[in-house]
Tab-separated table of C-alpha atoms in Angstrom:
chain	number	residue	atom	x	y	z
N	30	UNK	CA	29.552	-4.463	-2.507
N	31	UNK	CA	29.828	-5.413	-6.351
N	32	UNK	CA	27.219	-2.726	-7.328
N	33	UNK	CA	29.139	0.279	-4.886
N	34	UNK	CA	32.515	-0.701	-6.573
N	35	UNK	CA	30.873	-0.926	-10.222
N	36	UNK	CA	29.007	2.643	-9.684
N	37	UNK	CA	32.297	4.248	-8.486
N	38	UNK	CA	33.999	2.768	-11.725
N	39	UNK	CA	31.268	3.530	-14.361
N	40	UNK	CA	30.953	7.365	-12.598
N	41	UNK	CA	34.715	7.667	-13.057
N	42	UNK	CA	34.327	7.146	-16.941
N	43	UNK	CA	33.815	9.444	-19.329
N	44	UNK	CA	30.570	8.954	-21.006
N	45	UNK	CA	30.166	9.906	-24.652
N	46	UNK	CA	27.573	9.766	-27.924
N	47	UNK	CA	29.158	6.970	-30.416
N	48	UNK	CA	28.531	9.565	-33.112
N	49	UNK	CA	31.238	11.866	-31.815
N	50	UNK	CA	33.870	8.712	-31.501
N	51	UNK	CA	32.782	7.166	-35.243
N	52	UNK	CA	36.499	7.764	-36.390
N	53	UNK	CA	38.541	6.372	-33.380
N	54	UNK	CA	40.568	3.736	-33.399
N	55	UNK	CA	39.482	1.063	-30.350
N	56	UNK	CA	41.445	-1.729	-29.189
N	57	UNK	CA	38.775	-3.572	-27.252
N	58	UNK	CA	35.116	-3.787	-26.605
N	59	UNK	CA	32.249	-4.699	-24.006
N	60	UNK	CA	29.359	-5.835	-25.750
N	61	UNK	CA	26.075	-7.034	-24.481
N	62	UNK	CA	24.658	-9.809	-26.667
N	63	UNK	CA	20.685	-11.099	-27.196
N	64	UNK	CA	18.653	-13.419	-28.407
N	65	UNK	CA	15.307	-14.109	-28.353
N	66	UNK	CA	14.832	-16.466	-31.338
N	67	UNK	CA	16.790	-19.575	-31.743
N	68	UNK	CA	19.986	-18.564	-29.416
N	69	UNK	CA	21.360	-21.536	-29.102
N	70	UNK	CA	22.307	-21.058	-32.724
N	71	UNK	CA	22.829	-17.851	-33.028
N	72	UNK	CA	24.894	-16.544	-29.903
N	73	UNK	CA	27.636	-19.747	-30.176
N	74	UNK	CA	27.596	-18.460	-34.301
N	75	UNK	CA	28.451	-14.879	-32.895
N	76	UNK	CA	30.615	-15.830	-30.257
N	77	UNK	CA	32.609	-17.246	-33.255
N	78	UNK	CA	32.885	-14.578	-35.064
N	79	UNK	CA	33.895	-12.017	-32.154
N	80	UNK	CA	36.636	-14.680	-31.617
N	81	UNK	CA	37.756	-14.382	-35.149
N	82	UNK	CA	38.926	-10.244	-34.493
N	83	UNK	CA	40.428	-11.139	-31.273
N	84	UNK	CA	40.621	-12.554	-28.006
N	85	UNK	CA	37.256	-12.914	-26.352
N	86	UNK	CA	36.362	-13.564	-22.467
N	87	UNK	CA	32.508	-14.300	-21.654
N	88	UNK	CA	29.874	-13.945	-18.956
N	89	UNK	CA	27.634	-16.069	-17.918
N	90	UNK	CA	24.672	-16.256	-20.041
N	91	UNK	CA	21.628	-15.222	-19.023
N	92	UNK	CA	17.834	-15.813	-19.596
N	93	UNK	CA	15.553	-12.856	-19.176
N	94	UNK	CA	12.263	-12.181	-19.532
N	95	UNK	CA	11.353	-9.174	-22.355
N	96	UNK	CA	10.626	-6.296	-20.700
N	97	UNK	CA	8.033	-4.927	-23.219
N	98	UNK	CA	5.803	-8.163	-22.329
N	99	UNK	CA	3.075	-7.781	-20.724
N	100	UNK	CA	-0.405	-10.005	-19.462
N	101	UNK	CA	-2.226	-8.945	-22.473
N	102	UNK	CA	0.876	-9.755	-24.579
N	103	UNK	CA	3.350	-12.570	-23.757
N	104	UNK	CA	6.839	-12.541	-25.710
N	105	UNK	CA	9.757	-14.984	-25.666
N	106	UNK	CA	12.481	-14.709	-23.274
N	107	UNK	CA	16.076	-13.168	-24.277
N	108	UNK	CA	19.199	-15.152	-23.697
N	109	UNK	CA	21.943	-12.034	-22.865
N	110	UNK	CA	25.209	-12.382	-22.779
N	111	UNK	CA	28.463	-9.658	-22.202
N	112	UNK	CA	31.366	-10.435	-23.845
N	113	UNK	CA	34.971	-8.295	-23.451
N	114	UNK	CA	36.404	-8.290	-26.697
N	115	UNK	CA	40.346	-7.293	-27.032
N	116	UNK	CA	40.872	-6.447	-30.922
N	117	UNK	CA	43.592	-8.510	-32.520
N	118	UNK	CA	44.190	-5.123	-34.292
N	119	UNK	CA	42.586	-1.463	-33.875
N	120	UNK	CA	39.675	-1.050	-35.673
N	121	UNK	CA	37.310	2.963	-36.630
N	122	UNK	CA	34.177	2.208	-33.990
N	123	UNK	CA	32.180	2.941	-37.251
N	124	UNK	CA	33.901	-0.395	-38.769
N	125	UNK	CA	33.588	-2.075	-35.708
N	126	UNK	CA	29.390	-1.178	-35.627
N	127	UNK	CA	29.031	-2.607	-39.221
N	128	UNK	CA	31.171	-5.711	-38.901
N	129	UNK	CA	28.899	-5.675	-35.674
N	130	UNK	CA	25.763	-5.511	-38.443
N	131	UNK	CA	26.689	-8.030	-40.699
N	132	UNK	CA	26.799	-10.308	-37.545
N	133	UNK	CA	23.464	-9.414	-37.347
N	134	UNK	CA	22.914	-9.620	-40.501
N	135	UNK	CA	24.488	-13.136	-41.149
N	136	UNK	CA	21.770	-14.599	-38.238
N	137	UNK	CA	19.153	-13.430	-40.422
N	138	UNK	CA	18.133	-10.416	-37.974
N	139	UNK	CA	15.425	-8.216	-39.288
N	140	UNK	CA	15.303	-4.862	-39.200
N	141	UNK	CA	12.771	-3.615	-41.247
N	142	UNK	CA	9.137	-3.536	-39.527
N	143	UNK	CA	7.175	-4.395	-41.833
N	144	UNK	CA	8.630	-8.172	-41.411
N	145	UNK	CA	7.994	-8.088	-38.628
N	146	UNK	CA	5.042	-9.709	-36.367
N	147	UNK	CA	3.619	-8.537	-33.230
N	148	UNK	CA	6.120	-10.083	-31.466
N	149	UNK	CA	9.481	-9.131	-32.614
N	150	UNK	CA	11.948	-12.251	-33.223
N	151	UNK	CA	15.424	-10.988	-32.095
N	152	UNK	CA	17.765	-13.347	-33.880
N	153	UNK	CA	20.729	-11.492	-32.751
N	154	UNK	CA	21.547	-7.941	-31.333
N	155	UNK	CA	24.900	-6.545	-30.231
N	156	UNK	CA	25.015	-3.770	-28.239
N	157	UNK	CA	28.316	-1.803	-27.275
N	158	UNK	CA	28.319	-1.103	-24.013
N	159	UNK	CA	32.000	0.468	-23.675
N	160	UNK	CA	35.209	1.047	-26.210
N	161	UNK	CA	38.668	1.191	-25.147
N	162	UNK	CA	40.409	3.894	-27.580
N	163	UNK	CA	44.208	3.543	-28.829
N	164	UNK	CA	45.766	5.616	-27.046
N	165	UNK	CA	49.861	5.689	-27.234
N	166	UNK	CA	50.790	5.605	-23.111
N	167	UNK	CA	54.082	6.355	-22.045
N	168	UNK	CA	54.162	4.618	-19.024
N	169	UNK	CA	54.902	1.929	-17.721
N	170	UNK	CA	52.496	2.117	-15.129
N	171	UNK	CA	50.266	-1.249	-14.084
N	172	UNK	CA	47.903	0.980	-12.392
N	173	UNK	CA	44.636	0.033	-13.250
N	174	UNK	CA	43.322	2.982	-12.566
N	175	UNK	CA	44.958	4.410	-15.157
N	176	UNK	CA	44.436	1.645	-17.618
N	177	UNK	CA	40.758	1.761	-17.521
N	178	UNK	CA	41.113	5.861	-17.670
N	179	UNK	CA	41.100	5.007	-21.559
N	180	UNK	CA	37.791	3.328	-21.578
N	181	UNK	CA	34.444	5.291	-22.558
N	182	UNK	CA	30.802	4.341	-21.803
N	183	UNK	CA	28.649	4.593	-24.635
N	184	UNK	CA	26.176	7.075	-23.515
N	185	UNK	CA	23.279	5.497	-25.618
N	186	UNK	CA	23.527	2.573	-23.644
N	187	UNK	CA	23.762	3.981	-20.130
N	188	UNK	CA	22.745	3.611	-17.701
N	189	UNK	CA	22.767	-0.129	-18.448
N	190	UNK	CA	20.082	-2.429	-18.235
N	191	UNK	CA	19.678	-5.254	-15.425
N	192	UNK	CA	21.259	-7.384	-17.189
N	193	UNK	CA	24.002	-5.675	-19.020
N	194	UNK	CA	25.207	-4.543	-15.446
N	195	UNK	CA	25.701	-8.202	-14.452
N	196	UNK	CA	27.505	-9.282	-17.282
N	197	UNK	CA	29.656	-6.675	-17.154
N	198	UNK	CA	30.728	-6.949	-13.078
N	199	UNK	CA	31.190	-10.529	-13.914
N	200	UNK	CA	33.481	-9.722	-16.695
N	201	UNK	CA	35.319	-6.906	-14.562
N	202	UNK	CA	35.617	-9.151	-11.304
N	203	UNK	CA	36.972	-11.853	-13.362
N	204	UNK	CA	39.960	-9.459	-14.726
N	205	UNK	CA	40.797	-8.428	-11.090
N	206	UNK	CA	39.668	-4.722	-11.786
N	207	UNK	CA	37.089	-4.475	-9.361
């Protein structure tokens, strides 16, 4: 039941490259967080931080296995996490993606690949899964509906991954939209 209301809601959403939004002003997130190395330390570190630019609700975290493992080649499980993010303040998406790095950054996440082994170590990665624009509404409407009209799906990260799908219809059920 979940999964037919979620599909209805994600279909009615207007999908979009985050190049073409890099100027827009967005008023809240949903972001899918991993770790693979050392989570305990980094996601509670991150969770922090998100908390600092605004109110923050969070799903259940989740261990998964990586899905680039294989027999031949074992890696460390992810812990994933969503987290809805409403913005004290509007903030550019292109801000918002490099305060997003410097998260990342601040864990010790490495990006290069020549630092990296065989087996990537994923410190921290935050993904955005949807962005909420500012948009001025004249009504006074509680439809919600309508309120969610203003959200767009990052089409790099759609459709979403296992478990990006349940963190974000846990997140959604909790705030009564589904």
């Amino acid at each position: 039941m979940m999964h037919k209301a979620s599909d209805h809601l994600f279909k009615s959403l207007i999908s979009c490259e985050p190049e073409a939004l890099q100027a827009q002003p967005v008023t809240a997130v949903l972001l899918a967080l991993g770790s693979n190395h050392d989570a305990q330390i980094h996601l509670p570190r991150v969770r922090k931080r998100l908390a600092n630019l605004g109110a923050i609700t969070l799903s259940t975290a989740f261990q998964n296995p990586d899905f680039t493992a294989s027999i031949e080649l074992s890696k460390p499980d992810y812990t994933n996490q969503c987290v809805y993010l409403s913005l004290a303040t509007p903030i550019a998406l292109q801000q918002l993606q490099q305060i997003f790095k410097q998260f990342e950054g601040a864990c010790q996440r490495q990006r290069l690949t020549e630092l990296q082994t065989v087996i990537k170590q994923v410190t921290m990665d935050i993904d955005i899964l949807l962005i909420k624009l500012a948009i001025k509404d004249n009504s006074l409407s509680k439809d919600k509906e309508l309120e969610w009209s203003k959200w767009i799906i990052m089409a790099d990260r759609y459709p979403f991954k296992a478990h990006e799908r349940e963190g974000v219809e846990e997140l959604l059920a909790g705030m009564n939209v589904l």
